[in-house]
């Protein structure tokens, strides 16, 4: 019996390792595809559900879909209502594992095929580069999945001969509850509903349990999958908690309906109708698993708006709105993390330019509270950037490098705010004030909303005008200094005041130069990104 349990745990471990390798490989290979799929095909609730199904089939992980969905909600790409549709679809898509195991993994011995796949994938990963290396991980992961299933099947064969499960009785209510609890504990211990369902299919294939017992265990495994995601968002953002709450409500309500309606119907038809008894029990269990989630979709899809309102009410967001973009759940997908960080970066820059414009136009200084809040956001963004891991070959690598280059000027422009009180002084000196107002006019003309910072049609003309202003200030620097000195003498200002006016002029010159360099870096980044998108489109 000890050997049986050793094989059982080993088989589950191999399956989980294979799923992890394959899922991570698929996520790396399809990062941009995930983004395109969820941004282009979620306009309606039905399309959002289909996107959730497609995405989960693509990466073979409902957890990956959950993390991607949280990221897109945080990044403002997807509304929470759309996220509900995606999560419902993910629950349907994750049932594909059961079908794969039922149709392939337990139909014939594939260990002889699985082992060469593992070796072939490992060699490709070691010798290949970039996406070829990622393909090796996917192949090796696929082989490990089926080798793990083979080991599980052997373990369940031994368990069916030595184990006694006669105490399980799916015909009694108490027995049904016990089976559900067993399934729930299995999913929690294995940290994977796919692994739990695969183990159940292996037990069913070897006769360790019968179909009715397996059905109630699958119900518990779906509830257990909720427990996994709940644990993952302890201390996470409100967006993450709301998205996981969709899973909780969906799986719990669907489990109750399946327990009282769907399970009895499947068992009744299997026992009473010859047509169903001719079916393979593995296929029937996989069908039940899919029907379980489809039934939930039919119940919840018409009520997504009501579900959204309820969840927004019980899980309000008290943090500054911009901070939701820096959710660590976004780090699961580098493309989402980079876009989220860019959104926060644009927000910071827009705030800095707003402070400067108000100071030059009205002499209004930003409050210490606003400055402190801005500094906190900058610190949070810098900490977030350190956690983003973008492979060199990844499509998002260029965007990430551009983000870091622009970040240099975020810090430079923030340091310029330290002397923003010079703006008050400049308002007393007409010779310099006009330059300040010209600077303000250029910035305000092209950046009225933070989203415009990512538009090359705005950045290019702003860059050109800032360059002209920078050249003008350089050419007339000596002349303006002379006017300041004359102003000091005519108005009989003390030397300290004159020096302060000259310092204010130098500050304004640096501000114009820094903003021009920032616009130049931003323009180059946007231009290269547009060129890359054009090439990929071709």
Short mmCIF file of C-alpha atoms in Angstrom, two decimals:
data_model
loop_
_atom_site.label_atom_id
_atom_site.label_comp_id
_atom_site.label_asym_id
_atom_site.label_seq_id
_atom_site.Cartn_x
_atom_site.Cartn_y
_atom_site.Cartn_z
CA UNK A 1 0.00 0.00 0.00
CA UNK A 2 2.93 2.33 0.68
CA UNK A 3 4.10 1.83 -2.89
CA UNK A 4 0.60 2.68 -4.17
CA UNK A 5 0.57 5.99 -2.32
CA UNK A 6 4.12 6.75 -3.46
CA UNK A 7 3.08 6.19 -7.09
CA UNK A 8 -0.08 8.21 -6.54
CA UNK A 9 1.78 11.24 -5.22
CA UNK A 10 4.49 10.85 -7.83
CA UNK A 11 1.93 10.71 -10.63
CA UNK A 12 0.17 13.82 -9.35
CA UNK A 13 3.53 15.58 -9.02
CA UNK A 14 4.51 14.73 -12.59
CA UNK A 15 1.12 15.90 -13.86
CA UNK A 16 1.38 19.22 -11.97
CA UNK A 17 4.95 19.78 -13.13
CA UNK A 18 3.90 19.10 -16.72
CA UNK A 19 0.95 21.48 -16.46
CA UNK A 20 3.19 24.20 -15.00
CA UNK A 21 5.79 23.84 -17.75
CA UNK A 22 3.23 23.73 -20.52
CA UNK A 23 1.17 26.64 -19.13
CA UNK A 24 4.20 28.86 -18.55
CA UNK A 25 5.51 28.06 -22.01
CA UNK A 26 2.17 28.80 -23.64
CA UNK A 27 1.88 32.09 -21.70
CA UNK A 28 5.34 33.17 -22.87
CA UNK A 29 4.61 32.17 -26.46
CA UNK A 30 1.19 33.81 -26.62
CA UNK A 31 1.59 36.92 -24.42
CA UNK A 32 0.49 39.40 -27.10
CA UNK A 33 -2.15 36.96 -28.38
CA UNK A 34 -3.76 36.93 -24.94
CA UNK A 35 -3.90 40.70 -24.98
CA UNK A 36 -5.38 40.88 -28.48
CA UNK A 37 -7.93 38.16 -27.74
CA UNK A 38 -9.24 39.86 -24.61
CA UNK A 39 -9.16 43.42 -25.97
CA UNK A 40 -10.78 42.72 -29.35
CA UNK A 41 -13.42 40.16 -28.46
CA UNK A 42 -15.04 41.32 -25.23
CA UNK A 43 -17.44 43.98 -26.53
CA UNK A 44 -20.48 41.95 -25.45
CA UNK A 45 -21.01 39.58 -22.56
CA UNK A 46 -21.33 36.61 -24.92
CA UNK A 47 -18.08 37.49 -26.71
CA UNK A 48 -16.38 37.97 -23.33
CA UNK A 49 -17.47 34.46 -22.32
CA UNK A 50 -16.18 33.00 -25.62
CA UNK A 51 -12.88 34.86 -25.07
CA UNK A 52 -12.61 33.29 -21.61
CA UNK A 53 -13.16 29.84 -23.09
CA UNK A 54 -10.66 30.45 -25.89
CA UNK A 55 -7.99 31.91 -23.62
CA UNK A 56 -8.23 29.03 -21.14
CA UNK A 57 -8.02 26.50 -23.97
CA UNK A 58 -5.00 28.38 -25.30
CA UNK A 59 -2.96 28.39 -22.07
CA UNK A 60 -4.61 25.36 -20.42
CA UNK A 61 -5.03 27.19 -17.12
CA UNK A 62 -8.05 28.96 -15.68
CA UNK A 63 -5.71 30.51 -13.07
CA UNK A 64 -3.69 32.12 -15.86
CA UNK A 65 -6.92 33.45 -17.35
CA UNK A 66 -7.92 34.82 -13.95
CA UNK A 67 -4.58 36.63 -13.54
CA UNK A 68 -4.74 38.05 -17.07
CA UNK A 69 -8.31 39.23 -16.52
CA UNK A 70 -7.39 40.97 -13.26
CA UNK A 71 -4.53 42.66 -15.08
CA UNK A 72 -6.71 43.93 -17.92
CA UNK A 73 -9.32 45.26 -15.49
CA UNK A 74 -6.57 47.05 -13.55
CA UNK A 75 -5.10 48.47 -16.76
CA UNK A 76 -8.48 49.87 -17.75
CA UNK A 77 -8.53 47.75 -20.93
CA UNK A 78 -11.53 45.76 -19.78
CA UNK A 79 -14.51 46.67 -17.65
CA UNK A 80 -15.46 44.61 -14.61
CA UNK A 81 -18.68 43.56 -16.40
CA UNK A 82 -16.60 42.15 -19.27
CA UNK A 83 -14.35 40.41 -16.74
CA UNK A 84 -17.38 38.57 -15.35
CA UNK A 85 -18.08 37.15 -18.81
CA UNK A 86 -14.45 36.10 -19.23
CA UNK A 87 -14.39 34.36 -15.84
CA UNK A 88 -17.57 32.43 -16.66
CA UNK A 89 -15.94 31.35 -19.92
CA UNK A 90 -12.76 30.33 -18.09
CA UNK A 91 -14.78 27.92 -15.95
CA UNK A 92 -16.07 26.27 -19.11
CA UNK A 93 -12.66 26.28 -20.79
CA UNK A 94 -10.92 24.57 -17.88
CA UNK A 95 -13.09 21.46 -18.40
CA UNK A 96 -10.98 20.75 -21.51
CA UNK A 97 -8.41 19.00 -19.29
CA UNK A 98 -10.98 16.37 -18.37
CA UNK A 99 -11.75 15.75 -22.05
CA UNK A 100 -8.06 15.52 -22.92
CA UNK A 101 -7.47 12.95 -20.20
CA UNK A 102 -10.67 11.00 -20.95
CA UNK A 103 -10.10 10.85 -24.71
CA UNK A 104 -6.31 10.38 -24.77
CA UNK A 105 -4.62 9.94 -21.44
CA UNK A 106 -6.51 6.90 -20.18
CA UNK A 107 -7.47 5.22 -23.44
CA UNK A 108 -4.13 3.61 -24.15
CA UNK A 109 -0.64 3.47 -22.70
CA UNK A 110 1.24 6.49 -23.92
CA UNK A 111 4.20 6.33 -21.55
CA UNK A 112 6.39 5.15 -24.43
CA UNK A 113 5.38 8.26 -26.38
CA UNK A 114 5.48 10.56 -23.34
CA UNK A 115 9.09 9.79 -22.43
CA UNK A 116 10.52 10.66 -25.89
CA UNK A 117 8.43 13.86 -25.82
CA UNK A 118 10.00 14.85 -22.50
CA UNK A 119 13.49 14.17 -23.83
CA UNK A 120 12.83 15.91 -27.16
CA UNK A 121 11.37 18.97 -25.43
CA UNK A 122 14.30 19.18 -22.99
CA UNK A 123 16.84 19.06 -25.84
CA UNK A 124 15.01 21.79 -27.79
CA UNK A 125 14.86 23.95 -24.66
CA UNK A 126 18.58 23.52 -24.00
CA UNK A 127 19.76 24.05 -27.58
CA UNK A 128 17.13 26.45 -28.88
CA UNK A 129 16.76 30.17 -28.32
CA UNK A 130 13.86 32.50 -27.71
CA UNK A 131 10.58 30.98 -28.92
CA UNK A 132 12.20 27.69 -29.96
CA UNK A 133 13.35 27.21 -26.36
CA UNK A 134 9.84 28.03 -25.14
CA UNK A 135 8.44 25.44 -27.58
CA UNK A 136 10.72 22.89 -25.92
CA UNK A 137 9.15 23.65 -22.53
CA UNK A 138 5.67 23.18 -23.99
CA UNK A 139 6.58 19.81 -25.54
CA UNK A 140 8.33 18.58 -22.38
CA UNK A 141 5.38 19.75 -20.26
CA UNK A 142 2.95 17.91 -22.55
CA UNK A 143 4.99 14.74 -22.21
CA UNK A 144 5.16 15.06 -18.41
CA UNK A 145 1.38 15.46 -18.21
CA UNK A 146 0.75 12.15 -19.92
CA UNK A 147 3.59 10.36 -18.16
CA UNK A 148 2.07 11.53 -14.88
CA UNK A 149 -1.33 10.21 -15.99
CA UNK A 150 0.27 6.85 -16.80
CA UNK A 151 1.81 6.67 -13.30
CA UNK A 152 -1.53 7.70 -11.77
CA UNK A 153 -3.31 4.95 -13.68
CA UNK A 154 -0.85 2.34 -12.37
CA UNK A 155 -1.28 3.65 -8.81
CA UNK A 156 -5.07 3.53 -9.08
CA UNK A 157 -4.90 -0.04 -10.37
CA UNK A 158 -3.05 -1.02 -7.22
CA UNK A 159 -5.39 1.04 -5.04
CA UNK A 160 -8.51 -0.62 -6.50
CA UNK A 161 -7.11 -4.03 -5.53
CA UNK A 162 -5.91 -3.15 -2.03
CA UNK A 163 -8.15 -0.24 -0.97
CA UNK A 164 -11.65 -0.54 0.49
CA UNK A 165 -14.00 2.29 -0.46
CA UNK A 166 -17.21 0.46 0.34
CA UNK A 167 -18.09 3.10 2.95
CA UNK A 168 -18.71 5.57 0.11
CA UNK A 169 -22.36 5.40 -0.91
CA UNK A 170 -23.53 7.86 -3.53
CA UNK A 171 -27.13 6.73 -3.06
CA UNK A 172 -27.40 8.34 0.37
CA UNK A 173 -27.38 12.05 1.14
CA UNK A 174 -24.64 11.72 3.78
CA UNK A 175 -22.49 9.71 1.40
CA UNK A 176 -22.94 12.34 -1.30
CA UNK A 177 -21.84 15.08 1.11
CA UNK A 178 -18.77 13.03 2.09
CA UNK A 179 -17.85 12.54 -1.59
CA UNK A 180 -18.18 16.29 -2.23
CA UNK A 181 -15.93 16.99 0.78
CA UNK A 182 -13.36 14.46 -0.45
CA UNK A 183 -13.29 16.21 -3.83
CA UNK A 184 -12.96 19.61 -2.15
CA UNK A 185 -10.03 18.46 0.02
CA UNK A 186 -8.34 16.87 -3.01
CA UNK A 187 -8.46 20.14 -4.94
CA UNK A 188 -7.17 22.13 -1.95
CA UNK A 189 -4.31 19.71 -1.22
CA UNK A 190 -3.24 19.38 -4.86
CA UNK A 191 -3.69 23.13 -5.48
CA UNK A 192 -5.14 22.27 -8.88
CA UNK A 193 -8.65 21.32 -9.90
CA UNK A 194 -7.21 19.81 -13.11
CA UNK A 195 -4.95 17.47 -11.12
CA UNK A 196 -7.84 16.51 -8.81
CA UNK A 197 -10.17 15.73 -11.72
CA UNK A 198 -7.42 13.77 -13.50
CA UNK A 199 -6.92 11.69 -10.36
CA UNK A 200 -10.68 11.07 -10.19
CA UNK A 201 -10.74 9.98 -13.85
CA UNK A 202 -7.86 7.58 -13.18
CA UNK A 203 -9.73 6.14 -10.19
CA UNK A 204 -12.88 5.76 -12.29
CA UNK A 205 -10.97 4.10 -15.16
CA UNK A 206 -9.49 1.46 -12.85
CA UNK A 207 -12.75 0.75 -11.02
CA UNK A 208 -11.61 2.18 -7.69
CA UNK A 209 -14.80 4.28 -7.69
CA UNK A 210 -17.98 4.20 -9.78
CA UNK A 211 -19.52 6.96 -11.93
CA UNK A 212 -21.96 8.30 -9.33
CA UNK A 213 -19.17 8.64 -6.75
CA UNK A 214 -16.92 10.36 -9.29
CA UNK A 215 -19.68 12.85 -10.18
CA UNK A 216 -20.08 14.05 -6.60
CA UNK A 217 -16.31 14.24 -6.17
CA UNK A 218 -16.07 16.50 -9.25
CA UNK A 219 -18.62 18.85 -7.68
CA UNK A 220 -16.38 19.14 -4.61
CA UNK A 221 -13.30 19.65 -6.77
CA UNK A 222 -14.90 22.64 -8.47
CA UNK A 223 -15.64 24.17 -5.06
CA UNK A 224 -12.07 23.39 -3.98
CA UNK A 225 -10.76 25.28 -7.00
CA UNK A 226 -12.45 28.38 -5.54
CA UNK A 227 -10.50 27.91 -2.32
CA UNK A 228 -7.23 27.98 -4.28
CA UNK A 229 -8.03 31.36 -5.85
CA UNK A 230 -9.34 32.82 -2.57
CA UNK A 231 -6.02 32.04 -0.87
CA UNK A 232 -4.13 33.64 -3.77
CA UNK A 233 -5.78 37.07 -3.30
CA UNK A 234 -5.35 37.48 0.45
CA UNK A 235 -3.89 40.96 0.78
CA UNK A 236 -4.29 41.63 -2.95
CA UNK A 237 -6.02 44.57 -4.63
CA UNK A 238 -9.77 45.12 -4.66
CA UNK A 239 -9.82 44.38 -8.42
CA UNK A 240 -8.24 40.98 -7.77
CA UNK A 241 -10.70 40.24 -4.96
CA UNK A 242 -13.69 41.24 -7.11
CA UNK A 243 -12.57 39.02 -9.98
CA UNK A 244 -12.01 36.06 -7.67
CA UNK A 245 -15.37 36.79 -6.01
CA UNK A 246 -16.98 36.11 -9.40
CA UNK A 247 -15.39 32.65 -9.28
CA UNK A 248 -16.56 32.08 -5.72
CA UNK A 249 -20.18 33.00 -6.38
CA UNK A 250 -20.24 31.20 -9.73
CA UNK A 251 -18.77 27.92 -8.45
CA UNK A 252 -20.71 27.81 -5.19
CA UNK A 253 -24.10 28.49 -6.76
CA UNK A 254 -23.38 26.16 -9.67
CA UNK A 255 -22.21 23.43 -7.27
CA UNK A 256 -25.48 23.64 -5.35
CA UNK A 257 -27.49 23.41 -8.57
CA UNK A 258 -25.35 20.52 -9.81
CA UNK A 259 -25.69 18.68 -6.49
CA UNK A 260 -29.49 18.83 -6.41
CA UNK A 261 -30.35 18.84 -10.12
CA UNK A 262 -27.61 17.92 -12.60
CA UNK A 263 -25.93 15.04 -10.71
CA UNK A 264 -29.20 13.17 -10.02
CA UNK A 265 -30.21 13.61 -13.69
CA UNK A 266 -26.91 12.20 -15.02
CA UNK A 267 -26.99 9.26 -12.63
CA UNK A 268 -30.67 8.56 -13.43
CA UNK A 269 -30.13 8.57 -17.21
CA UNK A 270 -27.04 6.39 -16.89
CA UNK A 271 -28.83 3.83 -14.73
CA UNK A 272 -32.19 3.81 -16.55
CA UNK A 273 -31.37 4.20 -20.25
CA UNK A 274 -29.40 1.61 -22.19
CA UNK A 275 -28.21 4.26 -24.63
CA UNK A 276 -26.15 5.94 -21.90
CA UNK A 277 -24.83 2.70 -20.37
CA UNK A 278 -23.08 2.02 -23.69
CA UNK A 279 -21.05 5.18 -23.27
CA UNK A 280 -17.59 5.17 -21.72
CA UNK A 281 -17.90 6.33 -18.11
CA UNK A 282 -14.87 8.62 -18.59
CA UNK A 283 -16.65 10.44 -21.40
CA UNK A 284 -19.79 10.76 -19.27
CA UNK A 285 -17.78 12.26 -16.38
CA UNK A 286 -16.03 14.72 -18.72
CA UNK A 287 -19.46 15.62 -20.15
CA UNK A 288 -20.83 16.18 -16.64
CA UNK A 289 -17.92 18.46 -15.80
CA UNK A 290 -18.58 20.58 -18.90
CA UNK A 291 -22.37 20.54 -18.36
CA UNK A 292 -21.71 21.69 -14.78
CA UNK A 293 -20.03 24.90 -16.01
CA UNK A 294 -22.37 25.44 -18.96
CA UNK A 295 -25.35 25.29 -16.60
CA UNK A 296 -23.68 27.96 -14.46
CA UNK A 297 -23.15 30.13 -17.54
CA UNK A 298 -26.83 29.85 -18.46
CA UNK A 299 -27.80 30.96 -14.96
CA UNK A 300 -25.27 33.82 -14.57
CA UNK A 301 -24.92 35.33 -18.05
CA UNK A 302 -28.33 37.07 -17.97
CA UNK A 303 -27.55 38.43 -14.48
CA UNK A 304 -24.01 39.81 -14.95
CA UNK A 305 -25.05 43.45 -14.45
CA UNK A 306 -26.77 42.65 -11.16
CA UNK A 307 -23.75 40.58 -10.07
CA UNK A 308 -21.45 43.49 -10.95
CA UNK A 309 -23.47 46.00 -8.89
CA UNK A 310 -23.59 43.67 -5.92
CA UNK A 311 -19.84 42.97 -5.94
CA UNK A 312 -18.96 46.66 -6.38
CA UNK A 313 -21.13 47.44 -3.36
CA UNK A 314 -19.71 44.79 -1.03
CA UNK A 315 -16.10 45.31 -2.21
CA UNK A 316 -15.59 49.08 -2.58
CA UNK A 317 -12.19 50.51 -3.57
CA UNK A 318 -10.76 53.07 -1.12
CA UNK A 319 -7.32 53.44 -2.77
CA UNK A 320 -6.43 56.27 -5.22
CA UNK A 321 -7.82 55.22 -8.58
CA UNK A 322 -4.43 55.22 -10.33
CA UNK A 323 -2.93 52.73 -7.83
CA UNK A 324 -5.14 49.92 -9.10
CA UNK A 325 -2.91 49.73 -12.17
CA UNK A 326 0.03 48.59 -10.01
CA UNK A 327 -1.63 45.36 -8.97
CA UNK A 328 0.94 42.57 -8.59
CA UNK A 329 -1.48 40.20 -10.30
CA UNK A 330 -0.56 41.99 -13.55
CA UNK A 331 3.02 40.73 -13.21
CA UNK A 332 1.82 37.30 -14.29
CA UNK A 333 1.79 38.64 -17.86
CA UNK A 334 4.63 41.01 -18.77
CA UNK A 335 2.64 42.71 -21.57
CA UNK A 336 -0.10 43.70 -19.11
CA UNK A 337 2.39 44.77 -16.44
CA UNK A 338 4.25 47.03 -18.88
CA UNK A 339 1.05 48.66 -20.11
CA UNK A 340 -0.18 49.20 -16.55
CA UNK A 341 3.12 50.79 -15.53
CA UNK A 342 3.00 53.03 -18.60
CA UNK A 343 -0.46 54.25 -17.64
CA UNK A 344 0.81 55.24 -14.17
CA UNK A 345 3.87 56.87 -15.72
CA UNK A 346 1.66 59.03 -17.97
CA UNK A 347 -0.46 59.96 -14.95
CA UNK A 348 2.64 61.19 -13.06
CA UNK A 349 3.87 63.24 -16.01
CA UNK A 350 0.43 64.74 -16.58
CA UNK A 351 0.27 65.78 -12.90
CA UNK A 352 3.73 67.39 -13.08
CA UNK A 353 2.79 69.39 -16.18
CA UNK A 354 -0.52 70.40 -14.56
CA UNK A 355 1.33 71.72 -11.48
CA UNK A 356 3.73 73.73 -13.67
CA UNK A 357 0.95 75.17 -15.86
CA UNK A 358 -1.05 76.34 -12.83
CA UNK A 359 2.06 77.92 -11.31
CA UNK A 360 2.97 79.87 -14.46
CA UNK A 361 -0.59 80.92 -15.31
CA UNK A 362 -2.06 81.73 -11.90
CA UNK A 363 0.83 81.52 -9.45
CA UNK A 364 -0.95 78.56 -7.80
CA UNK A 365 1.36 76.19 -5.93
CA UNK A 366 0.57 72.46 -5.50
CA UNK A 367 -0.20 71.53 -1.90
CA UNK A 368 2.26 69.47 0.11
CA UNK A 369 -0.37 66.73 0.28
CA UNK A 370 -0.47 66.49 -3.53
CA UNK A 371 3.31 66.49 -3.81
CA UNK A 372 3.58 63.79 -1.15
CA UNK A 373 0.95 61.68 -2.90
CA UNK A 374 2.79 62.08 -6.22
CA UNK A 375 6.06 61.00 -4.60
CA UNK A 376 4.37 57.94 -3.16
CA UNK A 377 3.03 56.96 -6.58
CA UNK A 378 6.53 57.39 -8.10
CA UNK A 379 8.03 55.16 -5.41
CA UNK A 380 5.32 52.54 -5.94
CA UNK A 381 5.90 52.64 -9.71
CA UNK A 382 9.66 52.22 -9.32
CA UNK A 383 9.14 49.25 -6.98
CA UNK A 384 6.68 47.77 -9.46
CA UNK A 385 9.13 48.16 -12.38
CA UNK A 386 11.73 46.18 -10.44
CA UNK A 387 9.31 43.25 -10.27
CA UNK A 388 8.52 43.17 -14.01
CA UNK A 389 10.38 40.36 -15.74
CA UNK A 390 10.38 40.66 -19.53
CA UNK A 391 12.47 38.11 -21.48
CA UNK A 392 14.87 39.75 -23.95
CA UNK A 393 13.11 38.14 -26.90
CA UNK A 394 9.60 39.02 -25.72
CA UNK A 395 7.50 41.41 -27.82
CA UNK A 396 7.05 43.65 -24.78
CA UNK A 397 10.80 44.06 -24.25
CA UNK A 398 11.00 47.20 -26.42
CA UNK A 399 8.07 48.78 -24.56
CA UNK A 400 9.71 47.97 -21.24
CA UNK A 401 13.05 49.53 -22.25
CA UNK A 402 11.19 52.64 -23.46
CA UNK A 403 9.36 52.77 -20.15
CA UNK A 404 12.67 52.79 -18.27
CA UNK A 405 14.11 55.52 -20.50
CA UNK A 406 11.10 57.76 -19.92
CA UNK A 407 11.29 56.97 -16.20
CA UNK A 408 14.62 58.83 -16.07
CA UNK A 409 12.82 62.03 -17.09
CA UNK A 410 9.98 61.38 -14.66
CA UNK A 411 12.60 61.71 -11.93
CA UNK A 412 14.26 64.72 -13.61
CA UNK A 413 10.98 66.61 -14.02
CA UNK A 414 9.94 65.71 -10.48
CA UNK A 415 13.20 67.22 -9.20
CA UNK A 416 12.37 70.39 -11.16
CA UNK A 417 9.22 70.68 -9.03
CA UNK A 418 11.44 71.24 -5.98
CA UNK A 419 11.95 74.82 -7.18
CA UNK A 420 8.44 75.43 -8.54
CA UNK A 421 8.20 78.49 -6.26
CA UNK A 422 10.52 80.17 -8.80
CA UNK A 423 7.39 80.42 -10.97
CA UNK A 424 6.03 83.07 -8.56
CA UNK A 425 9.26 85.04 -8.88
CA UNK A 426 9.23 84.79 -12.68
CA UNK A 427 5.77 86.36 -12.76
CA UNK A 428 7.41 89.60 -11.54
CA UNK A 429 9.93 89.64 -14.39
CA UNK A 430 8.31 90.28 -17.83
CA UNK A 431 11.45 89.35 -19.76
CA UNK A 432 11.34 85.79 -18.44
CA UNK A 433 7.61 85.41 -17.83
CA UNK A 434 6.87 85.29 -21.56
CA UNK A 435 9.15 82.26 -21.95
CA UNK A 436 7.35 80.57 -19.07
CA UNK A 437 3.95 81.29 -20.64
CA UNK A 438 5.19 80.02 -24.02
CA UNK A 439 6.30 76.81 -22.32
CA UNK A 440 2.91 76.48 -20.61
CA UNK A 441 1.06 77.08 -23.89
CA UNK A 442 3.06 74.38 -25.73
CA UNK A 443 2.48 71.76 -23.05
CA UNK A 444 -1.22 72.56 -22.64
CA UNK A 445 -1.81 72.58 -26.41
CA UNK A 446 -0.80 68.93 -26.79
CA UNK A 447 -1.40 67.35 -23.37
CA UNK A 448 -4.93 68.05 -22.21
CA UNK A 449 -5.44 64.44 -21.10
CA UNK A 450 -2.84 61.92 -19.95
CA UNK A 451 -3.79 59.51 -22.76
CA UNK A 452 -2.44 62.04 -25.28
CA UNK A 453 1.10 61.32 -24.05
CA UNK A 454 0.99 58.07 -26.00
CA UNK A 455 -0.15 59.68 -29.26
CA UNK A 456 2.64 60.42 -31.79
CA UNK A 457 0.40 63.02 -33.49
CA UNK A 458 0.58 65.09 -30.29
CA UNK A 459 4.14 64.36 -29.18
CA UNK A 460 5.86 65.15 -32.49
CA UNK A 461 4.59 68.77 -32.84
CA UNK A 462 5.09 69.35 -29.08
CA UNK A 463 8.67 68.12 -29.44
CA UNK A 464 9.29 70.44 -32.38
CA UNK A 465 7.90 73.48 -30.59
CA UNK A 466 9.84 72.71 -27.40
CA UNK A 467 13.00 72.39 -29.48
CA UNK A 468 12.36 75.82 -31.01
CA UNK A 469 11.75 77.31 -27.55
CA UNK A 470 14.91 75.67 -26.21
CA UNK A 471 16.99 77.12 -29.07
CA UNK A 472 15.45 80.55 -28.54
CA UNK A 473 16.24 80.58 -24.81
CA UNK A 474 19.80 79.48 -25.56
CA UNK A 475 20.29 82.24 -28.13
CA UNK A 476 18.81 84.97 -25.90
CA UNK A 477 20.15 83.79 -22.54
CA UNK A 478 22.72 86.59 -22.24
CA UNK A 479 20.19 89.22 -23.34
CA UNK A 480 17.62 88.06 -20.77
CA UNK A 481 20.25 88.01 -18.02
CA UNK A 482 21.11 91.59 -18.88
CA UNK A 483 17.44 92.60 -18.65
CA UNK A 484 17.17 90.92 -15.24
CA UNK A 485 20.19 92.86 -14.00
CA UNK A 486 18.73 96.11 -15.36
CA UNK A 487 15.39 95.30 -13.68
CA UNK A 488 17.23 94.75 -10.39
CA UNK A 489 19.07 98.07 -10.71
CA UNK A 490 16.04 100.16 -11.82
CA UNK A 491 13.84 98.79 -9.05
CA UNK A 492 16.66 99.10 -6.52
CA UNK A 493 16.43 95.41 -5.55
CA UNK A 494 19.11 93.99 -3.27
CA UNK A 495 21.78 91.66 -4.62
CA UNK A 496 20.15 88.57 -3.11
CA UNK A 497 16.94 89.29 -5.01
CA UNK A 498 18.84 89.73 -8.26
CA UNK A 499 20.69 86.45 -7.76
CA UNK A 500 17.40 84.72 -7.03
CA UNK A 501 15.91 86.08 -10.29
CA UNK A 502 18.93 84.76 -12.23
CA UNK A 503 18.51 81.37 -10.51
CA UNK A 504 14.83 81.35 -11.54
CA UNK A 505 15.84 82.02 -15.15
CA UNK A 506 18.35 79.13 -15.09
CA UNK A 507 15.65 76.88 -13.58
CA UNK A 508 13.24 77.76 -16.41
CA UNK A 509 15.93 77.10 -19.04
CA UNK A 510 16.61 73.67 -17.52
CA UNK A 511 12.88 72.92 -17.34
CA UNK A 512 12.43 73.68 -21.06
CA UNK A 513 15.49 71.57 -21.93
CA UNK A 514 14.39 68.65 -19.73
CA UNK A 515 10.87 68.66 -21.18
CA UNK A 516 12.26 68.73 -24.72
CA UNK A 517 14.55 65.77 -24.02
CA UNK A 518 11.67 63.90 -22.42
CA UNK A 519 9.45 64.55 -25.47
CA UNK A 520 12.28 63.39 -27.73
CA UNK A 521 12.70 60.09 -25.86
CA UNK A 522 8.94 59.56 -25.75
CA UNK A 523 8.58 60.34 -29.46
CA UNK A 524 11.37 57.89 -30.41
CA UNK A 525 9.78 55.18 -28.28
CA UNK A 526 6.32 55.70 -29.74
CA UNK A 527 7.71 55.81 -33.30
CA UNK A 528 9.63 52.55 -32.88
CA UNK A 529 6.55 50.92 -31.36
CA UNK A 530 4.42 52.02 -34.34
CA UNK A 531 7.05 50.65 -36.75
CA UNK A 532 7.13 47.33 -34.90
CA UNK A 533 3.33 47.05 -34.99
CA UNK A 534 3.35 47.86 -38.72
CA UNK A 535 5.95 45.15 -39.42
CA UNK A 536 4.03 42.60 -37.36
CA UNK A 537 0.84 43.57 -39.20
CA UNK A 538 2.55 42.97 -42.50
#
